[in-house]
CSV table of C-alpha atoms and ligand atoms in Angstrom, one decimal:
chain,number,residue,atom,x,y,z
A,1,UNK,CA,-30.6,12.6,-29.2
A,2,UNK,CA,-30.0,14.2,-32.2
A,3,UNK,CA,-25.8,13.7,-31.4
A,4,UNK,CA,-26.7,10.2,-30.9
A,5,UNK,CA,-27.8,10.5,-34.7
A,6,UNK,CA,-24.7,12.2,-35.4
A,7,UNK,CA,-22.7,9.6,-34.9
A,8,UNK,CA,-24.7,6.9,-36.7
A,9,UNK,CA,-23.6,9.3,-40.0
A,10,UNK,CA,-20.1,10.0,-39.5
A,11,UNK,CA,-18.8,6.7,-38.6
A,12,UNK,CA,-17.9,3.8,-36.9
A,13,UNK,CA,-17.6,2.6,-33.0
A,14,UNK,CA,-14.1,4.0,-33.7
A,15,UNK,CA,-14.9,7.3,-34.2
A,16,UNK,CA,-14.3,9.8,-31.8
A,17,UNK,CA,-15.5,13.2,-33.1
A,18,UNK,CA,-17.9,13.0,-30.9
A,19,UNK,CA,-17.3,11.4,-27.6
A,20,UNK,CA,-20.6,11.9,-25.8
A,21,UNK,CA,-22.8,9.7,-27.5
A,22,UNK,CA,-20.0,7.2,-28.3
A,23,UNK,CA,-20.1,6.7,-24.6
A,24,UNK,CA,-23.8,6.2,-24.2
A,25,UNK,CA,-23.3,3.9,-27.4
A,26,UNK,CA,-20.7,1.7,-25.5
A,27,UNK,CA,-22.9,2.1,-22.5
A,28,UNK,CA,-25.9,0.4,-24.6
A,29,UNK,CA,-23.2,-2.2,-26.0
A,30,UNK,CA,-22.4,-3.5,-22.5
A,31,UNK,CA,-25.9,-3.7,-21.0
A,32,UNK,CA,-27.0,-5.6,-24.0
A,33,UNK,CA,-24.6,-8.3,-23.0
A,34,UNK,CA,-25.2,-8.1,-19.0
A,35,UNK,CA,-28.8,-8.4,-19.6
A,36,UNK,CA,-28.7,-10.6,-22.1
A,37,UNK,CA,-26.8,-12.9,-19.9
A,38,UNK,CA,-29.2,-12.8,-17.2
A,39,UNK,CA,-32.1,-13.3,-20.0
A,40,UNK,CA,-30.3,-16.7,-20.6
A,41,UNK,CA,-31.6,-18.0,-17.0
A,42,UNK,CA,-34.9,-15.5,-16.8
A,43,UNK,CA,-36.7,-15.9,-19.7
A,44,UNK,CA,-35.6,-19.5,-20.4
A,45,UNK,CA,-36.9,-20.9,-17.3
A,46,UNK,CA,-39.7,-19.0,-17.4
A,47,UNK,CA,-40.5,-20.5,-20.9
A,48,UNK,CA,-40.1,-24.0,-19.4
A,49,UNK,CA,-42.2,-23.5,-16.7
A,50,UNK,CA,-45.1,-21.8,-18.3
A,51,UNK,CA,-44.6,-23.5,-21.7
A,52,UNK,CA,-43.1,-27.2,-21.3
A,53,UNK,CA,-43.8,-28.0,-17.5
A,54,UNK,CA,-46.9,-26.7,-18.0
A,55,UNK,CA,-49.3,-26.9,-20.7
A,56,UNK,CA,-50.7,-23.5,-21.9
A,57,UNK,CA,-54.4,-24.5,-20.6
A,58,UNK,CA,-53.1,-24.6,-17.4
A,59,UNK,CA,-51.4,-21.6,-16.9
A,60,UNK,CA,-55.0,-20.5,-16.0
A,61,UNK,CA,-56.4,-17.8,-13.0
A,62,UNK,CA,-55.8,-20.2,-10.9
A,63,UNK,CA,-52.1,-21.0,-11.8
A,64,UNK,CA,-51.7,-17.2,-12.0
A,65,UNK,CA,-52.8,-16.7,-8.2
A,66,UNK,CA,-50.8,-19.9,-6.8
A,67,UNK,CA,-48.4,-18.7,-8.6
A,68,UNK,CA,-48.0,-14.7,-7.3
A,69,UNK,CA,-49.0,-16.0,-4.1
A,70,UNK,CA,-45.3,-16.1,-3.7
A,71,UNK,CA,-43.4,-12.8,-3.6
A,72,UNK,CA,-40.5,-14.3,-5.0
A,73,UNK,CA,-42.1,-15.1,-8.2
A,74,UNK,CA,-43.8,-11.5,-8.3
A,75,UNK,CA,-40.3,-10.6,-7.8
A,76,UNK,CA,-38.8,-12.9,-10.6
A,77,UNK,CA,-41.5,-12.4,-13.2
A,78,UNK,CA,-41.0,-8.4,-12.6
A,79,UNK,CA,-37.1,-8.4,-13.0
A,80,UNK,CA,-37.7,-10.2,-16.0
A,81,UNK,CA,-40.2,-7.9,-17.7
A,82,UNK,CA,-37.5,-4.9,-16.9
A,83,UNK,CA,-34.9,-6.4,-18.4
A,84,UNK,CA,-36.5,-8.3,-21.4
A,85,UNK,CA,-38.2,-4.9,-22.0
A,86,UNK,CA,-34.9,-2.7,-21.6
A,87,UNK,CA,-33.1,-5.2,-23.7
A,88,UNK,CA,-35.6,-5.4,-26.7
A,89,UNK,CA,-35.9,-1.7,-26.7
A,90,UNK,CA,-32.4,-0.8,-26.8
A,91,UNK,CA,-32.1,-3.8,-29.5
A,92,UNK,CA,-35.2,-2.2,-31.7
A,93,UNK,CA,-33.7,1.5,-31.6
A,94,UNK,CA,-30.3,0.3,-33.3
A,95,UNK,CA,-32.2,-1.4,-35.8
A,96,UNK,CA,-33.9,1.9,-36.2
A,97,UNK,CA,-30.5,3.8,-36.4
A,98,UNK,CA,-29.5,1.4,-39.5
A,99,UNK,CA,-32.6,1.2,-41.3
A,100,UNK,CA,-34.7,4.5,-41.4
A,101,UNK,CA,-32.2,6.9,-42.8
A,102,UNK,CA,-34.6,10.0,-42.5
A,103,UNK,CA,-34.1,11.6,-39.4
A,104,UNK,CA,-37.5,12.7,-39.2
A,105,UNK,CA,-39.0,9.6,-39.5
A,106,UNK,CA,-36.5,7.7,-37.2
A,107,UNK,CA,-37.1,10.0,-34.4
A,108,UNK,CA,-40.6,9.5,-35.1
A,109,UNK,CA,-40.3,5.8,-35.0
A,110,UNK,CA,-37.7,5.7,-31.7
A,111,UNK,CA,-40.4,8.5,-29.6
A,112,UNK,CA,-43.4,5.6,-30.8
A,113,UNK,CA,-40.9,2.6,-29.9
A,114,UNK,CA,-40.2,4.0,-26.4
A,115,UNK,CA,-43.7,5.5,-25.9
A,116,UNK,CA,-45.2,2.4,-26.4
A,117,UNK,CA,-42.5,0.3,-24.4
A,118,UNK,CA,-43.0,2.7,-21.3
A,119,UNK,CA,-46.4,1.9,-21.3
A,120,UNK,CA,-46.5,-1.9,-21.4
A,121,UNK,CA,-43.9,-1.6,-18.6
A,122,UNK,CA,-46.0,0.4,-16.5
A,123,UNK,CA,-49.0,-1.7,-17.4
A,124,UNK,CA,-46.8,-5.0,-16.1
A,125,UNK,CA,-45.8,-3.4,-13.2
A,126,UNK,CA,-48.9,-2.3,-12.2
A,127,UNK,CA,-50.2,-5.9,-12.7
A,128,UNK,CA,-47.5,-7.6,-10.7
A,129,UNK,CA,-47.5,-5.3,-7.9
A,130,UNK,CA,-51.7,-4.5,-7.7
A,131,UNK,CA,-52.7,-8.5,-8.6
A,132,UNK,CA,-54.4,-9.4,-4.8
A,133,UNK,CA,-53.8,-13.3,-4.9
B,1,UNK,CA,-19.7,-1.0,-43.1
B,2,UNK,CA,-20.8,1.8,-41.4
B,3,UNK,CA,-23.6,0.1,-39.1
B,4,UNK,CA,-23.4,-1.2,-36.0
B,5,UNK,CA,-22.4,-4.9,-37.7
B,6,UNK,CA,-18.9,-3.4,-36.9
B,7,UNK,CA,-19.8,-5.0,-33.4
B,8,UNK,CA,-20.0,-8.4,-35.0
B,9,UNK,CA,-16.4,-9.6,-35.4
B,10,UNK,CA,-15.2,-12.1,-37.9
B,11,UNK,CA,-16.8,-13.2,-40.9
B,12,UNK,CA,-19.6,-16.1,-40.2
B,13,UNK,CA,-21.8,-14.2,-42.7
B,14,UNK,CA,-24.7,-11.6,-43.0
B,15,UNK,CA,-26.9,-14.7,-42.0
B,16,UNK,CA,-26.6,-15.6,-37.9
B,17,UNK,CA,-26.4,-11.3,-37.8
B,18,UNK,CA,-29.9,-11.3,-39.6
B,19,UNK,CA,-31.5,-14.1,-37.7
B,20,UNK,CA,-30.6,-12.4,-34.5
B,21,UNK,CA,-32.5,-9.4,-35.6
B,22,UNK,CA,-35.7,-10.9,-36.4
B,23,UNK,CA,-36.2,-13.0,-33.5
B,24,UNK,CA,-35.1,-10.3,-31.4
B,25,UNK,CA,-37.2,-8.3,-32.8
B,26,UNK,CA,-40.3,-10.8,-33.0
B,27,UNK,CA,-39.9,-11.6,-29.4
B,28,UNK,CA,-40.2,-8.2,-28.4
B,29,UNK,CA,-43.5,-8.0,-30.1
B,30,UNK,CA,-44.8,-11.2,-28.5
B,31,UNK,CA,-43.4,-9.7,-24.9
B,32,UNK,CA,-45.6,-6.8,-25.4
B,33,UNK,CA,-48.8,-8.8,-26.7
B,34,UNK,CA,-48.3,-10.9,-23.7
B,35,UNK,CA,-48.4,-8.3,-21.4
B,36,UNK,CA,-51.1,-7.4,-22.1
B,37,UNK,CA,-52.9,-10.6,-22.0
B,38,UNK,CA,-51.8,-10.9,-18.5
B,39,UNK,CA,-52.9,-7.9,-17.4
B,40,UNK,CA,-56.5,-9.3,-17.7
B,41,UNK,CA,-56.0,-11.2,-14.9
B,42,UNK,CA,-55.7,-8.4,-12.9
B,43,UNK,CA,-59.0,-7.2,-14.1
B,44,UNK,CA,-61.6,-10.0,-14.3
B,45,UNK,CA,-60.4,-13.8,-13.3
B,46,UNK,CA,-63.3,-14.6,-16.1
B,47,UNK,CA,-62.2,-12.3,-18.6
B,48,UNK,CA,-58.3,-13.6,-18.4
B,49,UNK,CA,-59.3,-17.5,-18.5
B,50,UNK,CA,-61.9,-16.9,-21.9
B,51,UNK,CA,-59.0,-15.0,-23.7
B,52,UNK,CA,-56.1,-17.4,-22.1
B,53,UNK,CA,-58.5,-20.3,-23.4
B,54,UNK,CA,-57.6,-19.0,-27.1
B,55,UNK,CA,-54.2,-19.5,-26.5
B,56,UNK,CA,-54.7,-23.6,-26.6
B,57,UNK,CA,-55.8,-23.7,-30.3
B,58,UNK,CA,-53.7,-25.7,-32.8
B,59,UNK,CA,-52.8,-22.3,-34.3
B,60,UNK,CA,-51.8,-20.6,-31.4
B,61,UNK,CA,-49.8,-23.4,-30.5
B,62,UNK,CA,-48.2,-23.3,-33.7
B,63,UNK,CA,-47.0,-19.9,-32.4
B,64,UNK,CA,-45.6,-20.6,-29.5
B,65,UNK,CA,-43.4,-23.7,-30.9
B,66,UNK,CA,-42.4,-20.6,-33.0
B,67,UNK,CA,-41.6,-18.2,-30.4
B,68,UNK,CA,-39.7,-21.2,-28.4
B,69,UNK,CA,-37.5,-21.3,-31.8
B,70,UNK,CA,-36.7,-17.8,-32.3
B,71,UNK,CA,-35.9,-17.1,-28.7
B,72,UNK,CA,-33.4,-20.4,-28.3
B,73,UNK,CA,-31.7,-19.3,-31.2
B,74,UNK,CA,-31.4,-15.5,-29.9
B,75,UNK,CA,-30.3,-16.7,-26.6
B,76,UNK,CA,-27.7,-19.2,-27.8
B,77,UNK,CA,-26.6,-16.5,-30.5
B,78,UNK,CA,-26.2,-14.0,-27.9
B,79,UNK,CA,-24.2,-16.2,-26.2
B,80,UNK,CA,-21.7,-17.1,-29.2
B,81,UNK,CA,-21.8,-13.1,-29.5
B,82,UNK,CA,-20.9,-12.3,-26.6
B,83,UNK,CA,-18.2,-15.3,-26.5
B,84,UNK,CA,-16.9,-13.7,-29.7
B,85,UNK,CA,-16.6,-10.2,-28.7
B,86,UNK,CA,-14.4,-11.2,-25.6
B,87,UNK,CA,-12.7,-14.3,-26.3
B,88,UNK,CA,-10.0,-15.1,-29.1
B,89,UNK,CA,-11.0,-18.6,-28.9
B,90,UNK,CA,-14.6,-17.6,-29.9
B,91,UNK,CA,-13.3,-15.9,-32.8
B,92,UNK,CA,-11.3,-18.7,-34.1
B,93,UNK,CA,-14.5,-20.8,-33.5
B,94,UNK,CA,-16.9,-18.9,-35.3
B,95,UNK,CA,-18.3,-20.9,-37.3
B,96,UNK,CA,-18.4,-24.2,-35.6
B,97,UNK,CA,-20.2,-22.1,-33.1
B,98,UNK,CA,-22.4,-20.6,-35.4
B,99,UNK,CA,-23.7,-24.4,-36.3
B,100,UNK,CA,-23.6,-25.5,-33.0
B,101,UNK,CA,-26.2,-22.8,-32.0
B,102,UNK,CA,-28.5,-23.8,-35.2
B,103,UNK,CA,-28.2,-27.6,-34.0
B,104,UNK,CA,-29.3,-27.3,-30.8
B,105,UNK,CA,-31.4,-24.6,-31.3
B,106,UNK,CA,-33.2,-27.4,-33.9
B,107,UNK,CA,-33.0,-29.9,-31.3
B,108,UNK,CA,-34.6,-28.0,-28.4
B,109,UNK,CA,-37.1,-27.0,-30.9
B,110,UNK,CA,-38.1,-29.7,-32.5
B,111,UNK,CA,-38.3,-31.7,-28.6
B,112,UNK,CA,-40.3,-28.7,-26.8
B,113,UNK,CA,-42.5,-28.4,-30.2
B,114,UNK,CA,-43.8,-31.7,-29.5
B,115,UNK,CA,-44.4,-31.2,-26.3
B,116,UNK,CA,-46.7,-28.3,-27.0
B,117,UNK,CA,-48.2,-29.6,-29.9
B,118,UNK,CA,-49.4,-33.0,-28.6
B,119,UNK,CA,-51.6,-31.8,-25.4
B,120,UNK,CA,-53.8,-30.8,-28.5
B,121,UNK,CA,-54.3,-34.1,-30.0
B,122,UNK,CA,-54.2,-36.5,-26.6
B,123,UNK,CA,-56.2,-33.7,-24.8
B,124,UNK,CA,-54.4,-33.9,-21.8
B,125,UNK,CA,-50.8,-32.3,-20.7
B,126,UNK,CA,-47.2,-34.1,-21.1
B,127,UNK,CA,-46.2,-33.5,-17.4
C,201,HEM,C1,-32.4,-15.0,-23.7
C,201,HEM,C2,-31.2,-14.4,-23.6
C,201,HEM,C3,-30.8,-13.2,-24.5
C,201,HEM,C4,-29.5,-13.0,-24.9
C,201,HEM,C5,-28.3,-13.9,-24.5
C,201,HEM,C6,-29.5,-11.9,-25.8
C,201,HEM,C7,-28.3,-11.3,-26.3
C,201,HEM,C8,-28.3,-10.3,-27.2
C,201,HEM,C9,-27.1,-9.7,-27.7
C,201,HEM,C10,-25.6,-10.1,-27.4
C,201,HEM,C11,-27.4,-8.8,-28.6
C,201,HEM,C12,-26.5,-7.9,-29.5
C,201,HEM,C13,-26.4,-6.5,-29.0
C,201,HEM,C14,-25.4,-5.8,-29.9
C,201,HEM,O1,-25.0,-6.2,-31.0
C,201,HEM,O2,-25.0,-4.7,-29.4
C,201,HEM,C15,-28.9,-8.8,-28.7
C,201,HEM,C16,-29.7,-7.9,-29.5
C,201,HEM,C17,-31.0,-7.9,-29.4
C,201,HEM,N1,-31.9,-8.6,-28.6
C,201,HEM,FE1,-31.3,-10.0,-27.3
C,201,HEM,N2,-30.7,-11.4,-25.9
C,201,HEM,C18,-31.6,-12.2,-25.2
C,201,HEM,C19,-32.9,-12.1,-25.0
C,201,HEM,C20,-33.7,-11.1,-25.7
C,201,HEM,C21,-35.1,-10.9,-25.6
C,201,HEM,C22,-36.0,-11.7,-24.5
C,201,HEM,C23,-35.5,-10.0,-26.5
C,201,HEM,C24,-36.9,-9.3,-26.7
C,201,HEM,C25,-37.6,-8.9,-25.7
C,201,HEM,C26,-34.3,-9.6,-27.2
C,201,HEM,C27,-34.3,-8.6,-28.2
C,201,HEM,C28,-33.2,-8.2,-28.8
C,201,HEM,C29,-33.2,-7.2,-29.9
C,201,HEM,C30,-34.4,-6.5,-30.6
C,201,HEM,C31,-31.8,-7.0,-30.3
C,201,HEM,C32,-31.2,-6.1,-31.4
C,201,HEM,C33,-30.7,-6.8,-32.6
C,201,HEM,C34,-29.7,-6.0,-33.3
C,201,HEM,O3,-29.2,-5.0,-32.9
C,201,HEM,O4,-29.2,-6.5,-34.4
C,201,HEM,N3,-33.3,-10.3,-26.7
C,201,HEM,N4,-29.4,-9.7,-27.8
């Protein structure tokens, strides 16, 4: 972690005294575009089913268990949460990187960030898998 | 510029790069808040439809014409970033794309805001 910090100090994508974490750095670049790409269809049709097809006082219990009464949506709505929450973490660390400049504090910030994100992904998880329809 | 913005190639301005950030950013905390909320359901069916229930009020409604905003725009941004990053076409497009992805962005808004807002007024859902 703390080369992945390095590099946010010496320089640009360009840089190369340090190739390790510019790899995990180009890593990160690519999978917030593969996922992001997939998050187009995911979370957009998820929005219009549970936002615009139906109104919010009907996404009720009931809608819930119709709903993940089908595998394939237990399926769709957990691939989604994985990726949206892989996606936004990745997203919030950089903007840690640019904005806290004391390394203290930014590694205090990232361990909260991904703390807190592990969490609500095992909570979701648990929900989807456990929920008895 | 030492930051990451390296990433964002050409020069459509400090603006669409901003904007990308804060919705990103506020989606992620609506994600998380809405995790929760659904975890209810696997607790108590009673507990989960009470706190759902909330989610119909004119505020709360507010919010989610809000949330429909800011994650059009980052998905259609995302897009024109990602069109940017690999395409010379993109580049030399910038900023009619830039515009293109606030228009319909303010279109898609503005049509799925009133379908949200209006169950609260005619008391009974569009669809
Ligand atoms: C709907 C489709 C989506 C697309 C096409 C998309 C695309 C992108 C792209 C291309 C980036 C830039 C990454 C980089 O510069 O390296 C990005 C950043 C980001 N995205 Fe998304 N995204 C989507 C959905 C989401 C969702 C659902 C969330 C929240 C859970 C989210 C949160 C973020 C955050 C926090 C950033 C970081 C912003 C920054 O570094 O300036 N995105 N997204």
């Amino acid at each position: 972690m703390a080369q992945t910090l390095d590099r946010n100090e010496t320089g640009t994508e360009s840089d190369q005294s340090s190739a390790a974490p510019n790899r995990a750095e180009a890593r990160m670049w690519y999978y917030m575009r593969i996922s992001g790409l997939i998050l187009v269809f995911l979370a957009l049709i998820h929005f219009a089913i549970t936002h615009i097809v139906n109104d919010v006082v009907e996404t009720d219990f009931a809608f819930v268990q119709t709903r993940w009464s089908n595998p394939l949506w237990r399926f769709f709505d957990w691939t989604l949460l994985a990726l949206a929450l892989s996606h936004g973490v990745i997203g919030v660390r950089t903007i840690a990187e640019d904005y806290i400049r004391k390394p203290r504090l930014r590694v205090a910030v990232k361990a909260l960030l991904f703390t807190v994100v592990a969490g609500i992904f095992l909570l979701g998880t648990i929900t989807i898998v456990t929920f008895s329809a | 510029m030492l930051s990451r913005g390296t990433v964002y190639k050409g020069k459509t301005g400090m603006w669409a790069f901003t904007a990308h950030r804060v919705t990103g950013f506020l989606v992620l905390m609506f994600l998380l808040l809405h995790v929760v909320d659904v975890t209810l359901a696997g607790i108590s069916e009673h507990l989960y439809d009470t706190v759902h229930a909330v989610y119909g009020n004119v505020l709360l409604r507010l919010f989610e014409v809000g949330l429909l905003g800011a994650l059009v725009f980052h998905a259609l941004n995302g897009l024109r970033i990602i069109a940017v990053d690999f395409f010379d076409a993109a580049v030399r497009r910038q900023k009619q794309l830039a515009w293109a992805v606030v228009a319909v962005t303010a279109v898609v808004t503005v049509l799925g805001g009133i379908v949200i807002m209006l169950p609260f007024f005619t008391h009974k859902p569009v669809f």
